[in-house]
């Protein structure tokens, strides 16, 4: 027997080839449900507002019909047409124009004058404006007598106004983002406001002869050159992965609450374990390389925690100092030896006969990397790594998400 979430997970596996657990499916359904509730509540607010506007518009139209010299049959027909409309149609000017009878043309009324007041240079006019939607604003309001301020004539006024300009010049293109704008790599790559990851790789090297090495990349993030036209990173609710990482002091939840929130990312790796072209042996080297950049000169501490079933198994802590390159501070950890636990884990994983078995093991295997400023203990980057086995002929692949908390 399969439950609902298991059936959904099996369907996702059959249609996309991606493995999802019952807990992941359940969490995603809850996220979608909350989103649907918010949309429903927003719709209720909009509907209520439309009803208020419709009642107001209905009162204005009824007042307008009373002011017009129409027979009772025409008024009844107009009210019947209006009663058949929805709130949105009543509010819509185009719908009202189609459903209500046309307004009679405004009758010309000669200007009426009243005696000049003492101290005023001459007579003034009183203009009476009829309710004509073609000429005056404020459709549906009662007539008003507009009494302008008395003022002397303007004998110096010229003749008719000049014609409009026959042509125009196109607008200039928008200027490039200023130096104070958000850097192009922020929100598009693994980068906070103070530190950016440039490269990350885990690999195996085998020496063929004294001068030649063969290298196989298990996972790899290469350097990119993003532009402002590139899309922003997708967001994932961090609460969906809390159970995959330690919850005690210094865990993912505590780090995120401490912030800054723009320093937290999720990387999904499709690892390439197909190194059959290389002979693995005692001389093989397993290592990890990573590179970061910043505009500030800092001493950074890189903590890498390997987790199994949400519990920390082993932690490696490295300290790196800045090197000035091209006007920026670069932090490079080159060929850091992989721990014995990870090497044995990769060996056992590669010997599993089927990829779905490998993915079943990797589902409970994660890595948490935290980069901090050694002097201030400020979190500069926090990256959660999750894994599957790559089925692509192009080797290792990855996808980056921003971690948020809705």
mmCIF file of C-alpha atoms in Angstrom:
data_model
loop_
_atom_site.group_PDB
_atom_site.id
_atom_site.type_symbol
_atom_site.label_atom_id
_atom_site.label_comp_id
_atom_site.label_asym_id
_atom_site.label_seq_id
_atom_site.Cartn_x
_atom_site.Cartn_y
_atom_site.Cartn_z
ATOM 1 C CA UNK A 1 0.000 0.000 0.000
ATOM 2 C CA UNK A 2 1.194 3.474 -0.867
ATOM 3 C CA UNK A 3 0.148 6.719 0.751
ATOM 4 C CA UNK A 4 -0.672 9.875 -1.171
ATOM 5 C CA UNK A 5 2.788 11.397 -0.817
ATOM 6 C CA UNK A 6 4.505 8.155 -1.825
ATOM 7 C CA UNK A 7 2.366 7.940 -4.953
ATOM 8 C CA UNK A 8 3.233 11.545 -5.827
ATOM 9 C CA UNK A 9 6.933 10.842 -5.252
ATOM 10 C CA UNK A 10 6.744 7.765 -7.536
ATOM 11 C CA UNK A 11 4.974 9.827 -10.205
ATOM 12 C CA UNK A 12 7.693 12.522 -10.035
ATOM 13 C CA UNK A 13 10.343 9.810 -10.350
ATOM 14 C CA UNK A 14 8.658 8.284 -13.405
ATOM 15 C CA UNK A 15 8.037 11.599 -15.155
ATOM 16 C CA UNK A 16 11.247 13.501 -14.354
ATOM 17 C CA UNK A 17 13.719 10.931 -13.071
ATOM 18 C CA UNK A 18 14.168 12.979 -9.872
ATOM 19 C CA UNK A 19 13.865 11.351 -6.461
ATOM 20 C CA UNK A 20 11.667 12.990 -3.842
ATOM 21 C CA UNK A 21 10.907 11.644 -0.366
ATOM 22 C CA UNK A 22 7.509 11.603 1.300
ATOM 23 C CA UNK A 23 8.635 14.375 3.632
ATOM 24 C CA UNK A 24 9.775 16.571 0.723
ATOM 25 C CA UNK A 25 6.466 16.048 -1.099
ATOM 26 C CA UNK A 26 4.495 16.796 2.079
ATOM 27 C CA UNK A 27 6.510 19.956 2.768
ATOM 28 C CA UNK A 28 6.054 21.204 -0.786
ATOM 29 C CA UNK A 29 2.301 20.548 -0.645
ATOM 30 C CA UNK A 30 2.124 22.600 2.563
ATOM 31 C CA UNK A 31 3.997 25.468 0.881
ATOM 32 C CA UNK A 32 1.593 25.365 -2.077
ATOM 33 C CA UNK A 33 -1.389 25.233 0.290
ATOM 34 C CA UNK A 34 -0.214 28.333 2.175
ATOM 35 C CA UNK A 35 0.301 30.099 -1.144
ATOM 36 C CA UNK A 36 -3.211 29.150 -2.255
ATOM 37 C CA UNK A 37 -4.681 30.447 1.017
ATOM 38 C CA UNK A 38 -2.876 33.783 0.561
ATOM 39 C CA UNK A 39 -4.198 34.054 -3.011
ATOM 40 C CA UNK A 40 -7.729 33.215 -1.811
ATOM 41 C CA UNK A 41 -7.573 35.825 0.946
ATOM 42 C CA UNK A 42 -6.296 38.413 -1.533
ATOM 43 C CA UNK A 43 -9.203 37.538 -3.858
ATOM 44 C CA UNK A 44 -11.691 38.052 -1.027
ATOM 45 C CA UNK A 45 -10.233 41.500 -0.329
ATOM 46 C CA UNK A 46 -10.459 42.443 -4.022
ATOM 47 C CA UNK A 47 -14.054 41.154 -4.257
ATOM 48 C CA UNK A 48 -15.081 43.132 -1.156
ATOM 49 C CA UNK A 49 -13.482 46.286 -2.545
ATOM 50 C CA UNK A 50 -15.278 45.807 -5.877
ATOM 51 C CA UNK A 51 -18.611 45.496 -4.074
ATOM 52 C CA UNK A 52 -18.004 48.764 -2.224
ATOM 53 C CA UNK A 53 -17.079 50.504 -5.481
ATOM 54 C CA UNK A 54 -20.083 48.986 -7.243
ATOM 55 C CA UNK A 55 -22.519 50.254 -4.585
ATOM 56 C CA UNK A 56 -20.970 53.712 -4.789
ATOM 57 C CA UNK A 57 -21.140 53.693 -8.601
ATOM 58 C CA UNK A 58 -24.750 52.456 -8.498
ATOM 59 C CA UNK A 59 -25.791 55.353 -6.255
ATOM 60 C CA UNK A 60 -24.049 57.818 -8.552
ATOM 61 C CA UNK A 61 -25.768 56.368 -11.632
ATOM 62 C CA UNK A 62 -29.189 56.485 -9.976
ATOM 63 C CA UNK A 63 -28.624 60.137 -9.058
ATOM 64 C CA UNK A 64 -27.595 60.820 -12.633
ATOM 65 C CA UNK A 65 -30.731 59.132 -14.030
ATOM 66 C CA UNK A 66 -32.905 61.270 -11.772
ATOM 67 C CA UNK A 67 -31.199 64.419 -13.038
ATOM 68 C CA UNK A 68 -31.741 63.418 -16.679
ATOM 69 C CA UNK A 69 -35.022 64.160 -18.422
ATOM 70 C CA UNK A 70 -35.845 60.523 -19.302
ATOM 71 C CA UNK A 71 -39.224 58.852 -19.269
ATOM 72 C CA UNK A 72 -39.935 56.219 -16.625
ATOM 73 C CA UNK A 73 -39.610 53.318 -19.095
ATOM 74 C CA UNK A 74 -36.055 54.330 -20.059
ATOM 75 C CA UNK A 75 -35.084 54.684 -16.401
ATOM 76 C CA UNK A 76 -36.534 51.249 -15.577
ATOM 77 C CA UNK A 77 -34.688 49.669 -18.496
ATOM 78 C CA UNK A 78 -31.384 51.235 -17.419
ATOM 79 C CA UNK A 79 -31.848 50.045 -13.836
ATOM 80 C CA UNK A 80 -32.684 46.529 -15.040
ATOM 81 C CA UNK A 81 -29.526 46.449 -17.183
ATOM 82 C CA UNK A 82 -27.477 47.610 -14.244
ATOM 83 C CA UNK A 83 -29.007 45.011 -11.912
ATOM 84 C CA UNK A 84 -27.866 42.243 -14.277
ATOM 85 C CA UNK A 85 -24.220 43.324 -14.116
ATOM 86 C CA UNK A 86 -21.586 42.031 -11.737
ATOM 87 C CA UNK A 87 -19.639 44.246 -9.356
ATOM 88 C CA UNK A 88 -16.620 44.291 -11.681
ATOM 89 C CA UNK A 89 -18.801 45.202 -14.682
ATOM 90 C CA UNK A 90 -20.483 48.037 -12.793
ATOM 91 C CA UNK A 91 -17.096 49.491 -11.882
ATOM 92 C CA UNK A 92 -15.798 49.139 -15.470
ATOM 93 C CA UNK A 93 -16.437 52.333 -17.497
ATOM 94 C CA UNK A 94 -16.490 50.473 -20.820
ATOM 95 C CA UNK A 95 -19.172 48.040 -19.606
ATOM 96 C CA UNK A 96 -21.329 50.856 -18.260
ATOM 97 C CA UNK A 97 -21.086 52.661 -21.568
ATOM 98 C CA UNK A 98 -22.431 49.603 -23.405
ATOM 99 C CA UNK A 99 -25.267 48.791 -20.983
ATOM 100 C CA UNK A 100 -26.676 52.210 -20.091
ATOM 101 C CA UNK A 101 -28.630 54.443 -22.502
ATOM 102 C CA UNK A 102 -26.652 57.276 -24.102
ATOM 103 C CA UNK A 103 -26.753 60.576 -22.323
ATOM 104 C CA UNK A 104 -28.581 63.409 -24.036
ATOM 105 C CA UNK A 105 -26.423 66.147 -25.515
ATOM 106 C CA UNK A 106 -25.764 69.035 -23.182
ATOM 107 C CA UNK A 107 -27.928 72.043 -23.853
ATOM 108 C CA UNK A 108 -26.153 75.318 -24.293
ATOM 109 C CA UNK A 109 -26.936 77.813 -21.616
ATOM 110 C CA UNK A 110 -26.023 81.431 -22.145
ATOM 111 C CA UNK A 111 -23.725 82.840 -19.525
ATOM 112 C CA UNK A 112 -25.422 84.587 -16.680
ATOM 113 C CA UNK A 113 -23.943 87.664 -15.131
ATOM 114 C CA UNK A 114 -24.240 89.143 -11.745
ATOM 115 C CA UNK A 115 -23.411 92.695 -10.682
ATOM 116 C CA UNK A 116 -19.810 93.556 -10.006
ATOM 117 C CA UNK A 117 -18.738 93.605 -6.423
ATOM 118 C CA UNK A 118 -17.056 96.708 -5.034
ATOM 119 C CA UNK A 119 -13.355 96.782 -5.720
ATOM 120 C CA UNK A 120 -13.595 94.304 -8.643
ATOM 121 C CA UNK A 121 -12.570 95.526 -12.093
ATOM 122 C CA UNK A 122 -15.515 94.154 -14.030
ATOM 123 C CA UNK A 123 -18.297 91.606 -14.319
ATOM 124 C CA UNK A 124 -17.678 87.944 -13.748
ATOM 125 C CA UNK A 125 -19.294 84.877 -15.282
ATOM 126 C CA UNK A 126 -21.093 81.965 -13.673
ATOM 127 C CA UNK A 127 -20.705 78.764 -15.676
ATOM 128 C CA UNK A 128 -23.131 75.917 -15.061
ATOM 129 C CA UNK A 129 -21.628 72.558 -16.095
ATOM 130 C CA UNK A 130 -23.963 69.715 -17.003
ATOM 131 C CA UNK A 131 -23.050 66.104 -16.311
ATOM 132 C CA UNK A 132 -21.587 65.179 -19.656
ATOM 133 C CA UNK A 133 -18.937 62.441 -19.573
ATOM 134 C CA UNK A 134 -17.632 63.636 -22.901
ATOM 135 C CA UNK A 135 -16.737 67.080 -21.574
ATOM 136 C CA UNK A 136 -16.335 67.134 -17.833
ATOM 137 C CA UNK A 137 -14.690 64.994 -15.183
ATOM 138 C CA UNK A 138 -16.578 63.652 -12.185
ATOM 139 C CA UNK A 139 -19.131 61.420 -13.940
ATOM 140 C CA UNK A 140 -22.148 60.799 -11.760
ATOM 141 C CA UNK A 141 -21.868 63.872 -9.560
ATOM 142 C CA UNK A 142 -24.477 66.624 -9.338
ATOM 143 C CA UNK A 143 -24.158 69.907 -11.216
ATOM 144 C CA UNK A 144 -22.053 72.655 -9.687
ATOM 145 C CA UNK A 145 -21.981 76.363 -10.301
ATOM 146 C CA UNK A 146 -18.370 77.340 -10.911
ATOM 147 C CA UNK A 147 -17.716 80.987 -10.038
ATOM 148 C CA UNK A 148 -14.207 81.913 -11.158
ATOM 149 C CA UNK A 149 -12.281 84.705 -9.546
ATOM 150 C CA UNK A 150 -12.912 88.017 -11.185
ATOM 151 C CA UNK A 151 -9.898 89.241 -13.085
ATOM 152 C CA UNK A 152 -9.106 91.841 -15.771
ATOM 153 C CA UNK A 153 -9.116 90.879 -19.452
ATOM 154 C CA UNK A 154 -5.881 89.822 -21.140
ATOM 155 C CA UNK A 155 -5.403 92.089 -24.138
ATOM 156 C CA UNK A 156 -1.863 90.821 -24.689
ATOM 157 C CA UNK A 157 -2.937 87.251 -25.519
ATOM 158 C CA UNK A 158 -1.746 86.134 -28.931
ATOM 159 C CA UNK A 159 -3.723 84.265 -31.559
ATOM 160 C CA UNK A 160 -4.189 80.525 -31.861
ATOM 161 C CA UNK A 161 -1.691 78.218 -30.166
ATOM 162 C CA UNK A 162 1.117 76.832 -32.309
ATOM 163 C CA UNK A 163 0.711 73.313 -33.629
ATOM 164 C CA UNK A 164 2.236 70.422 -31.778
ATOM 165 C CA UNK A 165 5.773 69.358 -32.601
ATOM 166 C CA UNK A 166 5.589 67.103 -35.671
ATOM 167 C CA UNK A 167 8.448 64.837 -34.618
ATOM 168 C CA UNK A 168 10.385 63.835 -31.549
ATOM 169 C CA UNK A 169 13.759 62.481 -30.655
ATOM 170 C CA UNK A 170 13.945 58.970 -29.157
ATOM 171 C CA UNK A 171 14.843 58.682 -25.515
ATOM 172 C CA UNK A 172 18.452 58.011 -24.694
ATOM 173 C CA UNK A 173 19.249 54.494 -23.451
ATOM 174 C CA UNK A 174 19.220 54.070 -19.670
ATOM 175 C CA UNK A 175 22.574 54.730 -18.031
ATOM 176 C CA UNK A 176 24.566 51.772 -16.707
ATOM 177 C CA UNK A 177 24.058 50.886 -13.029
ATOM 178 C CA UNK A 178 25.954 53.191 -10.752
ATOM 179 C CA UNK A 179 28.750 52.102 -8.512
ATOM 180 C CA UNK A 180 26.390 52.181 -5.546
ATOM 181 C CA UNK A 181 23.983 49.662 -7.111
ATOM 182 C CA UNK A 182 23.812 46.036 -6.016
ATOM 183 C CA UNK A 183 26.745 44.129 -7.591
ATOM 184 C CA UNK A 184 25.751 42.067 -10.620
ATOM 185 C CA UNK A 185 26.799 38.784 -9.014
ATOM 186 C CA UNK A 186 24.673 39.271 -5.908
ATOM 187 C CA UNK A 187 21.375 37.312 -6.064
ATOM 188 C CA UNK A 188 22.627 35.655 -9.281
ATOM 189 C CA UNK A 189 25.546 33.633 -7.905
ATOM 190 C CA UNK A 190 26.696 32.232 -4.568
ATOM 191 C CA UNK A 191 27.521 35.611 -3.064
ATOM 192 C CA UNK A 192 26.590 37.686 -0.047
ATOM 193 C CA UNK A 193 27.208 41.397 0.358
ATOM 194 C CA UNK A 194 30.755 40.677 1.573
ATOM 195 C CA UNK A 195 31.977 37.425 -0.012
ATOM 196 C CA UNK A 196 31.503 35.585 -3.296
ATOM 197 C CA UNK A 197 32.291 31.962 -4.124
ATOM 198 C CA UNK A 198 34.184 31.809 -7.411
ATOM 199 C CA UNK A 199 34.876 28.092 -7.737
ATOM 200 C CA UNK A 200 34.376 24.810 -5.931
ATOM 201 C CA UNK A 201 35.372 21.260 -6.873
ATOM 202 C CA UNK A 202 35.884 17.806 -5.368
ATOM 203 C CA UNK A 203 38.094 15.538 -7.455
ATOM 204 C CA UNK A 204 40.360 12.533 -7.754
ATOM 205 C CA UNK A 205 43.793 12.644 -9.360
ATOM 206 C CA UNK A 206 45.760 9.643 -10.587
ATOM 207 C CA UNK A 207 49.392 9.897 -11.634
ATOM 208 C CA UNK A 208 49.963 8.189 -14.987
ATOM 209 C CA UNK A 209 53.686 8.901 -15.149
ATOM 210 C CA UNK A 210 56.104 11.280 -13.393
ATOM 211 C CA UNK A 211 54.894 14.245 -15.440
ATOM 212 C CA UNK A 212 51.238 13.510 -16.199
ATOM 213 C CA UNK A 213 48.134 13.346 -13.992
ATOM 214 C CA UNK A 214 44.564 12.390 -14.817
ATOM 215 C CA UNK A 215 41.837 14.289 -13.011
ATOM 216 C CA UNK A 216 38.201 13.313 -12.462
ATOM 217 C CA UNK A 217 35.694 15.844 -11.086
ATOM 218 C CA UNK A 218 33.044 14.439 -8.779
ATOM 219 C CA UNK A 219 31.379 17.847 -8.383
ATOM 220 C CA UNK A 220 32.335 21.212 -9.829
ATOM 221 C CA UNK A 221 31.191 24.849 -9.738
ATOM 222 C CA UNK A 222 33.061 26.918 -12.311
ATOM 223 C CA UNK A 223 33.605 30.646 -12.521
ATOM 224 C CA UNK A 224 30.881 32.624 -14.278
ATOM 225 C CA UNK A 225 30.464 36.185 -15.530
ATOM 226 C CA UNK A 226 26.830 37.113 -14.802
ATOM 227 C CA UNK A 227 25.063 40.144 -16.262
ATOM 228 C CA UNK A 228 22.117 42.219 -15.042
ATOM 229 C CA UNK A 229 19.936 40.550 -17.688
ATOM 230 C CA UNK A 230 20.448 37.121 -16.105
ATOM 231 C CA UNK A 231 17.561 35.850 -13.962
ATOM 232 C CA UNK A 232 17.795 35.932 -10.183
ATOM 233 C CA UNK A 233 18.312 32.708 -8.278
ATOM 234 C CA UNK A 234 15.252 30.665 -7.381
ATOM 235 C CA UNK A 235 14.274 30.617 -3.711
ATOM 236 C CA UNK A 236 13.745 27.589 -1.466
ATOM 237 C CA UNK A 237 12.233 27.688 2.009
ATOM 238 C CA UNK A 238 15.051 26.832 4.401
ATOM 239 C CA UNK A 239 12.637 25.014 6.709
ATOM 240 C CA UNK A 240 12.365 22.235 4.119
ATOM 241 C CA UNK A 241 15.970 21.165 4.791
ATOM 242 C CA UNK A 242 16.284 21.805 8.536
ATOM 243 C CA UNK A 243 16.070 18.071 9.240
ATOM 244 C CA UNK A 244 19.017 17.306 6.950
ATOM 245 C CA UNK A 245 21.495 19.265 9.074
ATOM 246 C CA UNK A 246 22.434 19.427 12.760
ATOM 247 C CA UNK A 247 19.930 21.224 14.971
ATOM 248 C CA UNK A 248 22.192 21.731 17.978
ATOM 249 C CA UNK A 249 24.216 24.885 18.649
ATOM 250 C CA UNK A 250 25.847 26.153 15.494
ATOM 251 C CA UNK A 251 23.341 24.322 13.281
ATOM 252 C CA UNK A 252 21.684 25.641 10.140
ATOM 253 C CA UNK A 253 18.601 26.995 11.925
ATOM 254 C CA UNK A 254 20.590 28.956 14.492
ATOM 255 C CA UNK A 255 22.936 30.316 11.835
ATOM 256 C CA UNK A 256 20.062 31.544 9.681
ATOM 257 C CA UNK A 257 18.343 33.288 12.583
ATOM 258 C CA UNK A 258 21.645 34.975 13.386
ATOM 259 C CA UNK A 259 22.010 36.127 9.753
ATOM 260 C CA UNK A 260 22.663 37.818 7.479
ATOM 261 C CA UNK A 261 19.954 36.047 5.483
ATOM 262 C CA UNK A 262 21.441 36.962 2.098
ATOM 263 C CA UNK A 263 24.444 34.722 2.824
ATOM 264 C CA UNK A 264 22.542 31.405 2.735
ATOM 265 C CA UNK A 265 22.398 29.147 -0.324
ATOM 266 C CA UNK A 266 21.433 25.629 -1.334
ATOM 267 C CA UNK A 267 23.443 23.792 -4.011
ATOM 268 C CA UNK A 268 22.026 20.637 -5.570
ATOM 269 C CA UNK A 269 24.844 18.552 -7.058
ATOM 270 C CA UNK A 270 24.443 15.764 -9.588
ATOM 271 C CA UNK A 271 27.748 14.038 -8.853
ATOM 272 C CA UNK A 272 29.716 12.206 -11.548
ATOM 273 C CA UNK A 273 30.874 8.892 -10.076
ATOM 274 C CA UNK A 274 31.738 7.359 -13.438
ATOM 275 C CA UNK A 275 35.541 7.339 -13.222
ATOM 276 C CA UNK A 276 35.925 3.957 -14.924
ATOM 277 C CA UNK A 277 38.518 5.412 -17.304
ATOM 278 C CA UNK A 278 40.902 5.977 -14.380
ATOM 279 C CA UNK A 279 42.545 3.273 -12.325
ATOM 280 C CA UNK A 280 41.950 4.028 -8.666
ATOM 281 C CA UNK A 281 44.728 2.847 -6.413
ATOM 282 C CA UNK A 282 47.018 3.646 -3.467
ATOM 283 C CA UNK A 283 48.567 6.576 -5.330
ATOM 284 C CA UNK A 284 45.252 8.284 -6.028
ATOM 285 C CA UNK A 285 44.733 11.717 -4.522
ATOM 286 C CA UNK A 286 41.290 12.840 -3.344
ATOM 287 C CA UNK A 287 41.004 16.578 -2.791
ATOM 288 C CA UNK A 288 38.790 19.662 -2.619
ATOM 289 C CA UNK A 289 39.559 23.119 -4.033
ATOM 290 C CA UNK A 290 37.604 26.306 -3.502
ATOM 291 C CA UNK A 291 38.075 29.987 -4.240
ATOM 292 C CA UNK A 292 36.390 33.142 -2.936
ATOM 293 C CA UNK A 293 36.712 36.893 -3.460
ATOM 294 C CA UNK A 294 35.884 40.017 -1.476
ATOM 295 C CA UNK A 295 36.435 43.750 -1.504
ATOM 296 C CA UNK A 296 37.517 43.593 2.140
ATOM 297 C CA UNK A 297 40.817 42.283 3.463
ATOM 298 C CA UNK A 298 39.844 39.664 6.037
ATOM 299 C CA UNK A 299 41.039 36.408 7.510
ATOM 300 C CA UNK A 300 38.355 33.805 6.837
ATOM 301 C CA UNK A 301 37.597 30.484 8.498
ATOM 302 C CA UNK A 302 36.039 27.753 6.345
ATOM 303 C CA UNK A 303 34.158 25.040 8.253
ATOM 304 C CA UNK A 304 33.009 21.965 6.286
ATOM 305 C CA UNK A 305 30.662 19.573 8.108
ATOM 306 C CA UNK A 306 29.757 16.182 6.668
ATOM 307 C CA UNK A 307 26.314 15.064 7.878
ATOM 308 C CA UNK A 308 24.483 11.745 7.744
ATOM 309 C CA UNK A 309 20.770 11.542 8.626
ATOM 310 C CA UNK A 310 20.989 15.121 9.906
ATOM 311 C CA UNK A 311 23.842 14.371 12.331
ATOM 312 C CA UNK A 312 27.377 15.706 12.032
ATOM 313 C CA UNK A 313 29.892 12.948 11.263
ATOM 314 C CA UNK A 314 33.114 14.866 10.709
ATOM 315 C CA UNK A 315 34.177 18.530 10.478
ATOM 316 C CA UNK A 316 37.159 20.135 8.813
ATOM 317 C CA UNK A 317 38.170 23.725 9.664
ATOM 318 C CA UNK A 318 40.609 25.712 7.517
ATOM 319 C CA UNK A 319 41.902 29.280 7.778
ATOM 320 C CA UNK A 320 42.773 31.317 4.724
ATOM 321 C CA UNK A 321 44.336 34.765 4.299
ATOM 322 C CA UNK A 322 43.608 37.292 1.553
ATOM 323 C CA UNK A 323 45.767 37.804 -1.509
ATOM 324 C CA UNK A 324 45.398 40.952 -3.590
ATOM 325 C CA UNK A 325 44.627 40.130 -7.236
ATOM 326 C CA UNK A 326 43.219 42.666 -9.698
ATOM 327 C CA UNK A 327 42.104 45.105 -7.017
ATOM 328 C CA UNK A 328 40.225 42.523 -4.942
ATOM 329 C CA UNK A 329 41.006 40.121 -2.125
ATOM 330 C CA UNK A 330 41.091 36.476 -3.208
ATOM 331 C CA UNK A 331 40.942 33.507 -0.830
ATOM 332 C CA UNK A 332 42.115 30.248 -2.380
ATOM 333 C CA UNK A 333 42.072 26.789 -0.797
ATOM 334 C CA UNK A 334 43.960 24.633 -3.290
ATOM 335 C CA UNK A 335 44.084 20.817 -3.274
ATOM 336 C CA UNK A 336 42.948 20.400 0.305
ATOM 337 C CA UNK A 337 43.133 16.630 1.073
ATOM 338 C CA UNK A 338 39.757 14.908 1.423
ATOM 339 C CA UNK A 339 39.148 13.258 4.787
ATOM 340 C CA UNK A 340 39.313 9.473 5.167
ATOM 341 C CA UNK A 341 35.574 9.242 5.877
ATOM 342 C CA UNK A 342 34.718 10.874 2.542
ATOM 343 C CA UNK A 343 37.141 8.691 0.571
ATOM 344 C CA UNK A 344 35.650 5.495 2.031
ATOM 345 C CA UNK A 345 32.130 6.833 1.463
ATOM 346 C CA UNK A 346 32.851 7.433 -2.246
ATOM 347 C CA UNK A 347 34.388 3.954 -2.619
ATOM 348 C CA UNK A 348 31.333 2.251 -1.102
ATOM 349 C CA UNK A 349 28.953 4.411 -3.119
ATOM 350 C CA UNK A 350 30.665 3.555 -6.418
ATOM 351 C CA UNK A 351 30.367 -0.167 -5.717
ATOM 352 C CA UNK A 352 26.566 -0.088 -5.449
ATOM 353 C CA UNK A 353 25.109 -1.868 -8.512
ATOM 354 C CA UNK A 354 22.284 0.583 -9.353
ATOM 355 C CA UNK A 355 22.057 4.368 -9.410
ATOM 356 C CA UNK A 356 18.760 4.397 -7.577
ATOM 357 C CA UNK A 357 20.556 2.673 -4.693
ATOM 358 C CA UNK A 358 23.219 5.384 -4.758
ATOM 359 C CA UNK A 359 20.532 8.080 -4.702
ATOM 360 C CA UNK A 360 18.805 6.356 -1.795
ATOM 361 C CA UNK A 361 22.054 6.619 0.194
ATOM 362 C CA UNK A 362 22.738 10.202 -0.924
ATOM 363 C CA UNK A 363 19.263 11.262 0.140
ATOM 364 C CA UNK A 364 20.480 11.213 3.752
ATOM 365 C CA UNK A 365 23.964 12.579 3.051
ATOM 366 C CA UNK A 366 24.626 16.349 3.137
ATOM 367 C CA UNK A 367 27.481 18.814 3.602
ATOM 368 C CA UNK A 368 27.288 22.211 5.294
ATOM 369 C CA UNK A 369 30.009 24.748 4.546
ATOM 370 C CA UNK A 370 30.192 27.935 6.625
ATOM 371 C CA UNK A 371 32.658 30.736 5.857
ATOM 372 C CA UNK A 372 33.106 33.271 8.665
ATOM 373 C CA UNK A 373 35.245 36.294 9.411
ATOM 374 C CA UNK A 374 37.741 34.946 11.928
ATOM 375 C CA UNK A 375 38.043 38.239 13.818
ATOM 376 C CA UNK A 376 34.357 39.221 14.041
ATOM 377 C CA UNK A 377 32.726 35.741 13.745
ATOM 378 C CA UNK A 378 30.332 37.194 11.166
ATOM 379 C CA UNK A 379 28.841 34.654 8.756
ATOM 380 C CA UNK A 380 30.025 35.516 5.250
ATOM 381 C CA UNK A 381 28.612 32.504 3.387
ATOM 382 C CA UNK A 382 26.628 29.436 4.402
ATOM 383 C CA UNK A 383 26.143 26.793 1.714
ATOM 384 C CA UNK A 384 24.084 23.616 2.105
ATOM 385 C CA UNK A 385 25.077 20.859 -0.355
ATOM 386 C CA UNK A 386 22.703 18.024 -1.288
ATOM 387 C CA UNK A 387 23.475 15.274 -3.791
ATOM 388 C CA UNK A 388 22.206 12.896 -6.437
ATOM 389 C CA UNK A 389 24.063 10.793 -9.000
ATOM 390 C CA UNK A 390 24.420 12.332 -12.436
ATOM 391 C CA UNK A 391 22.840 10.490 -15.342
ATOM 392 C CA UNK A 392 24.129 13.001 -17.907
ATOM 393 C CA UNK A 393 26.862 12.306 -20.434
ATOM 394 C CA UNK A 394 28.260 15.761 -19.651
ATOM 395 C CA UNK A 395 29.453 14.770 -16.188
ATOM 396 C CA UNK A 396 28.820 16.658 -12.965
ATOM 397 C CA UNK A 397 26.085 19.294 -12.877
ATOM 398 C CA UNK A 398 24.627 21.612 -10.250
ATOM 399 C CA UNK A 399 21.886 24.126 -9.516
ATOM 400 C CA UNK A 400 21.977 26.997 -7.004
ATOM 401 C CA UNK A 401 19.051 28.281 -4.905
ATOM 402 C CA UNK A 402 18.678 31.094 -2.391
ATOM 403 C CA UNK A 403 17.543 29.978 1.050
ATOM 404 C CA UNK A 404 14.686 32.086 2.400
ATOM 405 C CA UNK A 405 12.092 31.858 5.137
ATOM 406 C CA UNK A 406 8.622 32.938 3.995
#
